[in-house]
Tab-separated table of C-alpha atoms and ligand atoms in Angstrom:
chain	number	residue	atom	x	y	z
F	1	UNK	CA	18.027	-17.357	-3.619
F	2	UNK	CA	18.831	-18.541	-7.335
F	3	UNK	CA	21.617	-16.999	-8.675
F	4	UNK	CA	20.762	-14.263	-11.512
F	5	UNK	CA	22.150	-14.779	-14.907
F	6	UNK	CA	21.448	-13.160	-18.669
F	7	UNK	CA	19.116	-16.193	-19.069
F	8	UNK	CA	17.284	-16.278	-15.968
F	9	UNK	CA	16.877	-12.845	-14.691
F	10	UNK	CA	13.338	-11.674	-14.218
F	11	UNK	CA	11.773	-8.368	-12.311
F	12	UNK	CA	11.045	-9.866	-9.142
F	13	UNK	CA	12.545	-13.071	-8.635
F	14	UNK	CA	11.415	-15.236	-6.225
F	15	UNK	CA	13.702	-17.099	-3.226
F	16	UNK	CA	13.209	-14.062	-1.429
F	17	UNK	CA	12.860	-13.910	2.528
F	18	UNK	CA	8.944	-12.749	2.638
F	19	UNK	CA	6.990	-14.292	4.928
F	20	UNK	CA	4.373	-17.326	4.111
F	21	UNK	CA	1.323	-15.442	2.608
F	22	UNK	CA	3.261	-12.298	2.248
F	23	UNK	CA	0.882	-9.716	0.111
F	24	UNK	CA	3.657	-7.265	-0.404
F	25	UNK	CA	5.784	-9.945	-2.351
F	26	UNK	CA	2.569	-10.497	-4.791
F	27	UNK	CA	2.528	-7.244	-5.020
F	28	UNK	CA	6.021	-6.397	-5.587
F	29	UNK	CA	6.056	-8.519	-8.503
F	30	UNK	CA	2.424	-7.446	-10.006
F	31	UNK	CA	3.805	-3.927	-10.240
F	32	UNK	CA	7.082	-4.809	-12.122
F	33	UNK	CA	4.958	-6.884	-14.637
F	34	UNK	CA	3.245	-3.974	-15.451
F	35	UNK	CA	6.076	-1.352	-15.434
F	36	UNK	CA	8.361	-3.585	-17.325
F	37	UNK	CA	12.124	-3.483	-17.010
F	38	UNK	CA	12.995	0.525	-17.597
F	39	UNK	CA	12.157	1.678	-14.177
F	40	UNK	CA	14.659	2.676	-11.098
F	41	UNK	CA	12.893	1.682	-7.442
F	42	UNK	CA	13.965	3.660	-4.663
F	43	UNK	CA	12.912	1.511	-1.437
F	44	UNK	CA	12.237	2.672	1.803
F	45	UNK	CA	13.354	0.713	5.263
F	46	UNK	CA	10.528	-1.846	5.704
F	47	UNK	CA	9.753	-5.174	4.735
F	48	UNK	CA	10.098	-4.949	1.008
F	49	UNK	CA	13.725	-4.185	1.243
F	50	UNK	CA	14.342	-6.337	4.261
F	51	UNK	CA	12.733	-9.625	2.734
F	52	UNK	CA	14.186	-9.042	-0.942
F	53	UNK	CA	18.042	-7.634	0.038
F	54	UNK	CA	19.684	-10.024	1.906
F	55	UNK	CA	23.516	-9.018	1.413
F	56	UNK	CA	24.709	-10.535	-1.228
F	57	UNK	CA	21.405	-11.556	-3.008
F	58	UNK	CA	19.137	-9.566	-4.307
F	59	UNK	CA	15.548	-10.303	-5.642
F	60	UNK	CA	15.383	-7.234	-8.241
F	61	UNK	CA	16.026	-7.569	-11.595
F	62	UNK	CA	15.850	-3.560	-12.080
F	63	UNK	CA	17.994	-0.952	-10.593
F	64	UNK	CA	17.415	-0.411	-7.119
F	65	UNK	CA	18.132	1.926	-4.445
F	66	UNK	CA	17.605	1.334	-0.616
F	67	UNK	CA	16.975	4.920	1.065
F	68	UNK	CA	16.709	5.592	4.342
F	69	UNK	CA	13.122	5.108	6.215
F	70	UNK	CA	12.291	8.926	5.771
F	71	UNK	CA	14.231	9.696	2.742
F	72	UNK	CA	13.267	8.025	0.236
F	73	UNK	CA	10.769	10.654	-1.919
F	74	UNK	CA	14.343	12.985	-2.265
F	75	UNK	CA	16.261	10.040	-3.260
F	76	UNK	CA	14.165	9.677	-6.352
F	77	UNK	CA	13.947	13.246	-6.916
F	78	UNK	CA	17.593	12.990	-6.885
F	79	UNK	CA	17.404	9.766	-8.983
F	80	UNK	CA	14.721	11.335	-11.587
F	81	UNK	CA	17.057	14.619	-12.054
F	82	UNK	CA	20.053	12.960	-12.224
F	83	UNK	CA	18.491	10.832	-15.470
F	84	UNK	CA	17.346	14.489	-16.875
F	85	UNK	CA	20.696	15.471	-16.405
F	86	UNK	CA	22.023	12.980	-18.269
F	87	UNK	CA	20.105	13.500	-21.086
F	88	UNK	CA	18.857	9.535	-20.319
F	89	UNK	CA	15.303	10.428	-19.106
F	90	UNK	CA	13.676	8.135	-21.839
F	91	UNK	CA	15.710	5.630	-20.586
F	92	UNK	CA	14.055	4.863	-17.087
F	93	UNK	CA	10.978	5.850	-15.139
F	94	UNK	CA	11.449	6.409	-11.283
F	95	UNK	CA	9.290	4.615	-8.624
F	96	UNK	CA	9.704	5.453	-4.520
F	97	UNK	CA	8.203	2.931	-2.675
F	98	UNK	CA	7.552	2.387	0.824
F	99	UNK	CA	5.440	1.053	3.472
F	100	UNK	CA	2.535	3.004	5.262
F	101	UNK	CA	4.557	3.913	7.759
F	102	UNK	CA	7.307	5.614	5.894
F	103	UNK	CA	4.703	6.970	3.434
F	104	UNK	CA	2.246	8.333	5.795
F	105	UNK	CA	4.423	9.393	8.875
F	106	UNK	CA	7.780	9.345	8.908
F	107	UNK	CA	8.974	10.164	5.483
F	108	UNK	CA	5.559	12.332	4.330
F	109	UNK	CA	7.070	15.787	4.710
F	110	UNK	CA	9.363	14.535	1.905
F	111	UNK	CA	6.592	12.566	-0.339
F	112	UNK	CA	4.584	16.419	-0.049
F	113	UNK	CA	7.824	18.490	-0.818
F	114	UNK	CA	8.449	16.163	-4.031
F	115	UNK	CA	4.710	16.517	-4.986
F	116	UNK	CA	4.685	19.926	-5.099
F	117	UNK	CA	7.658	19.989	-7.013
F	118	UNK	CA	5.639	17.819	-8.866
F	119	UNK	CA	8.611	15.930	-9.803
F	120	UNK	CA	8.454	12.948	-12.206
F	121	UNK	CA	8.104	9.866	-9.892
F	122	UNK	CA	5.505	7.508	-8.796
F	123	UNK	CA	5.039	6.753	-5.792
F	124	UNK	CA	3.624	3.612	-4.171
F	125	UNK	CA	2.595	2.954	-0.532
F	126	UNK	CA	2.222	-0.718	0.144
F	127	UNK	CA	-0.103	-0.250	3.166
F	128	UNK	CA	0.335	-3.460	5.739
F	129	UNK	CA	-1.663	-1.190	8.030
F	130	UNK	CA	1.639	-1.171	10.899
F	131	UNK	CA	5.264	-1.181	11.055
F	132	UNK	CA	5.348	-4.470	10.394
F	133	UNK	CA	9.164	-5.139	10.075
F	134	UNK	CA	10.246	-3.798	13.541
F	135	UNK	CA	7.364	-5.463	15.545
F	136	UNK	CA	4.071	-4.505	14.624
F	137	UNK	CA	3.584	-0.486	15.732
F	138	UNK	CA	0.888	1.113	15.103
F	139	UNK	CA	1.347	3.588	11.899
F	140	UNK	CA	-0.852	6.407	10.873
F	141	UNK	CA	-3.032	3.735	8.799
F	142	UNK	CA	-3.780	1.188	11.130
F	143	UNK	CA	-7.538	0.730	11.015
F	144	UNK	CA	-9.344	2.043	14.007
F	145	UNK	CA	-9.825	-0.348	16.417
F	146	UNK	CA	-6.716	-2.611	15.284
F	147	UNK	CA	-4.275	-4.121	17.765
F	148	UNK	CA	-0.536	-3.293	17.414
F	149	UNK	CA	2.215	-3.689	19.795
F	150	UNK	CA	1.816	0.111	20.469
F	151	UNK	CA	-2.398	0.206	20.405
F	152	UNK	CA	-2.467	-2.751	22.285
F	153	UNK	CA	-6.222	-4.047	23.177
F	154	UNK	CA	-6.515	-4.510	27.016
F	155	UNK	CA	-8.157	-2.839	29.871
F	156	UNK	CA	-7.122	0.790	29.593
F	157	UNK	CA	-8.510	0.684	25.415
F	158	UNK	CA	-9.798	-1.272	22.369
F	159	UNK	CA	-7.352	-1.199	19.976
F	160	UNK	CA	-6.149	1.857	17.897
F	161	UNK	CA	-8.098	4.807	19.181
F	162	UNK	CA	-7.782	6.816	15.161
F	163	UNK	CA	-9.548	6.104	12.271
F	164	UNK	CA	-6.609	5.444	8.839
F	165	UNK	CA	-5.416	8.808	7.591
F	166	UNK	CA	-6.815	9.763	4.703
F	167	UNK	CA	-3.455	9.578	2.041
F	168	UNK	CA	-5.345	9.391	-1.206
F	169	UNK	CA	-7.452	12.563	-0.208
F	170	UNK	CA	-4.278	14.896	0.976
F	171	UNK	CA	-2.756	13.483	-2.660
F	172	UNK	CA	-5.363	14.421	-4.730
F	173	UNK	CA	-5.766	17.948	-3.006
F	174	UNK	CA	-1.331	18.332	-3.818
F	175	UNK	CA	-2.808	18.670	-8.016
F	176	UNK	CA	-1.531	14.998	-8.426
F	177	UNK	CA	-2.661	13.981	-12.210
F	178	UNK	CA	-3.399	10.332	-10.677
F	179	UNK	CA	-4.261	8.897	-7.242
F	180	UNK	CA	-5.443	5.107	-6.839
F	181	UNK	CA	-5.779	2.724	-4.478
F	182	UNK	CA	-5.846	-0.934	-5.461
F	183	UNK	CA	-5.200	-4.089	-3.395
F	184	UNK	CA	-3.747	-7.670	-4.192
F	185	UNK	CA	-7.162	-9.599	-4.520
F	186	UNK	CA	-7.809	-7.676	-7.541
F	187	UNK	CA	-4.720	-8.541	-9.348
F	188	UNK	CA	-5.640	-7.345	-13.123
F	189	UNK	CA	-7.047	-4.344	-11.530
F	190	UNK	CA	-3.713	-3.119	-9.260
F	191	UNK	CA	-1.982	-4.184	-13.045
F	192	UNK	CA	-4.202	-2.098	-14.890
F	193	UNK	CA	-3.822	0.936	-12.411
F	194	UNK	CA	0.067	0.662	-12.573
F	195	UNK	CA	0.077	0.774	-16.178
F	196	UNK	CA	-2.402	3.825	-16.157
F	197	UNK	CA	-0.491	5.741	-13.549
F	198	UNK	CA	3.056	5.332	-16.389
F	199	UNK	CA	1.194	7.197	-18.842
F	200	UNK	CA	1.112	10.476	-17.392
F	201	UNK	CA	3.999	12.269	-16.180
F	202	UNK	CA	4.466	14.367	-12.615
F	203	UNK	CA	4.005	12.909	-9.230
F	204	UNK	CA	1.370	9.855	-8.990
F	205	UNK	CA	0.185	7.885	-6.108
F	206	UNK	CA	-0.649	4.689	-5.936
F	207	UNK	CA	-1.682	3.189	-2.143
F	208	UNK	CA	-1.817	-0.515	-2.511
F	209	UNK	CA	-3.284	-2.910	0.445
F	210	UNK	CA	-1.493	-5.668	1.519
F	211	UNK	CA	-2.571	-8.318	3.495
F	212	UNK	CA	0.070	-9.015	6.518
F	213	UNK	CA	-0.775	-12.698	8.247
F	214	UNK	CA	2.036	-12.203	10.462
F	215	UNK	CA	0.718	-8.497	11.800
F	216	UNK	CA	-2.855	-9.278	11.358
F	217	UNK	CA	-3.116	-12.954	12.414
F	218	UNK	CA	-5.105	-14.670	9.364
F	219	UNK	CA	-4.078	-17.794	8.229
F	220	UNK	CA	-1.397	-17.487	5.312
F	221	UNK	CA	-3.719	-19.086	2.930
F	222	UNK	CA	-6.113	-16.496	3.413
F	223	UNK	CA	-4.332	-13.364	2.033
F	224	UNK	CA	-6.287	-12.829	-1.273
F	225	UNK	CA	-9.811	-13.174	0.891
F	226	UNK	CA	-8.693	-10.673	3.442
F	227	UNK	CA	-7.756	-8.113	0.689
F	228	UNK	CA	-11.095	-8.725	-1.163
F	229	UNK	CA	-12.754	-8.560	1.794
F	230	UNK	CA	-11.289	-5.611	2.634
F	231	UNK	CA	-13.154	-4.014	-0.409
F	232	UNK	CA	-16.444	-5.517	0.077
F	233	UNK	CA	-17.279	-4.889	3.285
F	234	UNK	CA	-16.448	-0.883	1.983
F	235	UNK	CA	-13.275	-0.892	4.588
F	236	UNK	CA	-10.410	0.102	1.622
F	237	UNK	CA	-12.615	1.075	-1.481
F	238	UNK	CA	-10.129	1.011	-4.314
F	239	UNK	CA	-10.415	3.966	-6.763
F	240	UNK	CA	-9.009	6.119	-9.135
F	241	UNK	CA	-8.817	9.720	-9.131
F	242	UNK	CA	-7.338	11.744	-12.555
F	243	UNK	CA	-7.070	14.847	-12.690
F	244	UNK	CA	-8.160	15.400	-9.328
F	245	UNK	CA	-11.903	13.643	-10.292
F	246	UNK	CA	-13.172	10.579	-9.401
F	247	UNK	CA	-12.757	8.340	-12.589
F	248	UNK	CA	-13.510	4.898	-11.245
F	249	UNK	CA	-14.508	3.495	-8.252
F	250	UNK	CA	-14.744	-0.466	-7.578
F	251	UNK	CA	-18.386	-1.384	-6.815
F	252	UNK	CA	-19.094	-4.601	-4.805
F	253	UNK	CA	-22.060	-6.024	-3.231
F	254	UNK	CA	-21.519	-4.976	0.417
F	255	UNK	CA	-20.743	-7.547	2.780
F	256	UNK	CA	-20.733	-7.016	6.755
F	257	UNK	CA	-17.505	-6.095	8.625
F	258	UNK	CA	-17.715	-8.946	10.847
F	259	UNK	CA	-16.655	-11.165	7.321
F	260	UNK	CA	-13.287	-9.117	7.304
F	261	UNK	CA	-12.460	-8.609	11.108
F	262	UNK	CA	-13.027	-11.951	12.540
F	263	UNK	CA	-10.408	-14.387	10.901
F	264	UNK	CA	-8.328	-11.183	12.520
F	265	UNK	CA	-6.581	-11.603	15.621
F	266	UNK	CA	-5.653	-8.197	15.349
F	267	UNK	CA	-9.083	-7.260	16.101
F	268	UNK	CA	-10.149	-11.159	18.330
F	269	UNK	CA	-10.951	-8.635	21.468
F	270	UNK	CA	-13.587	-6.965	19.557
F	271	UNK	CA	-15.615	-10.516	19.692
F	272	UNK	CA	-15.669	-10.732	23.501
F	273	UNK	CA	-18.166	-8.302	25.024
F	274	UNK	CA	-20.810	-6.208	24.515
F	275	UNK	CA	-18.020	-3.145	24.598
F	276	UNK	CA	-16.356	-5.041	21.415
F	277	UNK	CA	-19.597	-5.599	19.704
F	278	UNK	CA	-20.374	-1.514	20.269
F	279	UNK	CA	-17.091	-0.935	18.378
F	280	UNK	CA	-17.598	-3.227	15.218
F	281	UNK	CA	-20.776	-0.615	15.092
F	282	UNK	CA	-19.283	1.865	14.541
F	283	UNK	CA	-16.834	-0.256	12.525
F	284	UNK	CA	-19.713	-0.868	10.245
F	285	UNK	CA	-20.046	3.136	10.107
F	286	UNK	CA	-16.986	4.144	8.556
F	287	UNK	CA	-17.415	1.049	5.994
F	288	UNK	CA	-20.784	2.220	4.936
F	289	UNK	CA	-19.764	5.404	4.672
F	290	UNK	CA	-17.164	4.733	2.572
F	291	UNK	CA	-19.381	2.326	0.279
F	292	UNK	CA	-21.901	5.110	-0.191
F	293	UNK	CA	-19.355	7.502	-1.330
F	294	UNK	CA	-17.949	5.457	-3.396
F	295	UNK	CA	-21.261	4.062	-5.019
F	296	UNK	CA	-22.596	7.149	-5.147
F	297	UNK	CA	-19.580	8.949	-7.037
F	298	UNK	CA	-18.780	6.546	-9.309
F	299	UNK	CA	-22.479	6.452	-11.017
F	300	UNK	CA	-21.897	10.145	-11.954
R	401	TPP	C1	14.678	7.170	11.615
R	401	TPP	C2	14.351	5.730	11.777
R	401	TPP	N1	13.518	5.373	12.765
R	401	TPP	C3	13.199	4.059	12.925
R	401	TPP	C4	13.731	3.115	12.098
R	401	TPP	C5	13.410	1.666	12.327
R	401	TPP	N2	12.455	1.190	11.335
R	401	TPP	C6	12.883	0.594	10.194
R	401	TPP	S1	11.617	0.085	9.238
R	401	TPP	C7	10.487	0.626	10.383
R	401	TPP	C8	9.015	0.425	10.174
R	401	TPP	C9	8.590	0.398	8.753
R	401	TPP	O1	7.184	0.408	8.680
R	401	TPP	P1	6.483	0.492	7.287
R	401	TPP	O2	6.968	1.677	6.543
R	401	TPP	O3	5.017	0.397	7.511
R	401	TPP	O4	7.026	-0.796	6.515
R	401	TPP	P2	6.808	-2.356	6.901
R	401	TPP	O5	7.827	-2.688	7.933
R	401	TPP	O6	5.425	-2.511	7.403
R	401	TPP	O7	7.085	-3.063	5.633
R	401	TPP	C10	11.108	1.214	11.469
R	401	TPP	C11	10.400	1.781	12.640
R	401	TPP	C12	14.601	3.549	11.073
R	401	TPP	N3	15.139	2.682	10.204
R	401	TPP	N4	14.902	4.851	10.935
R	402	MG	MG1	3.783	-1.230	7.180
């Protein structure tokens, strides 16, 4: 990892320890290009502080803060007080970020408390769709049907047995003033959404997909396809939601789920037999579903 200097220094730097492909790194550093240097990250256990922290180095060129993997929506309330209390508020913005697991499960009591303080913090879920960094468990937004070490496909069952929980939804229905989703294949997009979500103040939420070709077995070159497929089969619409109303909605000529899910081998047993093929059906269900709520929304 290059050593930071004065001259040097930049947001996200790379030499990091991500993986080949890694989505979450792209990510990482889309999001500081758009916040710009007066922000304070509180990161959750997971990947993004694994792969940029290794003791001594560091890949941040902004104040950062590893939490623990439940705590980290106090920490920033602590974080964003402690600025207030210092009169140095205009000084730096706070951002909590962790991975779908700590957002959704584990550390989601906290992420509700601090949005109904409605404290001033953004908050960003980079969704991987498992627990990627301890060994690829299952999380509460795995996609249905998705192998993980802990919904393992086999005789007994086909993969993850639940559909993705529904985070944006149980966000907007807190009174958040902004709730987005937004994915790496769409760079200016996920850019333009960060910058959006720093002009209001309170509690935001931004849930952004990233493609995982360790945990989801696509080749590394084929990150950015995955995470536009994702959108245009209608399996993660990405979307924007102020003041609790749909404001914009990405609309994409719908392709068929079989586009996304093959290059998968998270989802390889779902090719095999007539059982698999009765799965990608319904599959196909959720993603149409999704596509005509989304289509059908945003033309209002
Ligand atoms: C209380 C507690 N339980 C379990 C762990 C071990 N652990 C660390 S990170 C992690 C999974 C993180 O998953 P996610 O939030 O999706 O981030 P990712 O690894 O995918 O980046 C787990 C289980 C922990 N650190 N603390
Ligand atoms: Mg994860």
């Amino acid at each position: 990892m290059t050593t930071q200097t004065a001259e040097n220094v930049k947001l996200f730097n790379s030499g990091h320890t991500a993986c080949a492909g890694c989505g979450l790194a792209l990510a990482a550093r889309l999001v500081l290009q758009a916040t710009g240097p007066k922000v304070i990250v509180v990161n959750a256990t997971g990947c993004l502080e694994v792969f940029t922290t290794r003791s001594p180095q560091t890949a941040w060129g902004i104040p950062w803060i590893h939490s623990l993997f439940e705590n980290q929506a106090a920490v920033a309330t602590g974080v964003e007080a402690a600025l207030r209390a210092l009169g140095r508020g205009d000084e730096a913005r706070v951002i909590a970020w962790g991975g779908d697991g700590a957002s959704a499960d584990i550390g989601f009591g906290g992420i509700s408390g601090m949005w109904e303080r409605y404290d001033d913090v953004l908050y960003i879920c980079y969704d991987n769709e498992a627990y990627m960094n301890t060994g690829i468990q299952r999380s509460g937004l795995t996609p249905f049907k998705g192998h993980t070490s802990t919904s393992p496909a086999g005789k007994a069952s086909l993969g993850n047995m639940k559909q993705k929980k529904n985070i944006p939804a149980i966000a907007v229905a807190h009174g958040l003033p902004y709730v987005a989703t937004a994915t790496v294949g769409y760079p200016k997009d996920l850019e333009r959404k960060v910058k959006k979500a720093m002009e209001f103040k309170g509690p935001r939420y931004l849930q952004i997909l990233v493609p995982c070709p360790l945990g989801w077995g696509h080749a590394t070159s084929d990150t950015i396809s995955m995470s536009k497929l994702a959108v245009e089969t209608g399996l993660n619409p990405i979307f924007e939601y102020v003041d609790g109303k749909l404001a914009t909605a990405m609309t994409v000529k719908q392709k068929p789920v079989e586009e996304y899910l093959k290059p998968q081998a998270r989802f390889k047993h779902l090719f095999r037999d007539a059982a698999g093929a009765e799965q990608i059906k319904l599959i196909q269900e959720i993603a149409n579903s999704n596509f005509a709520k989304f289509k059908v929304e945003a033309a209002k």
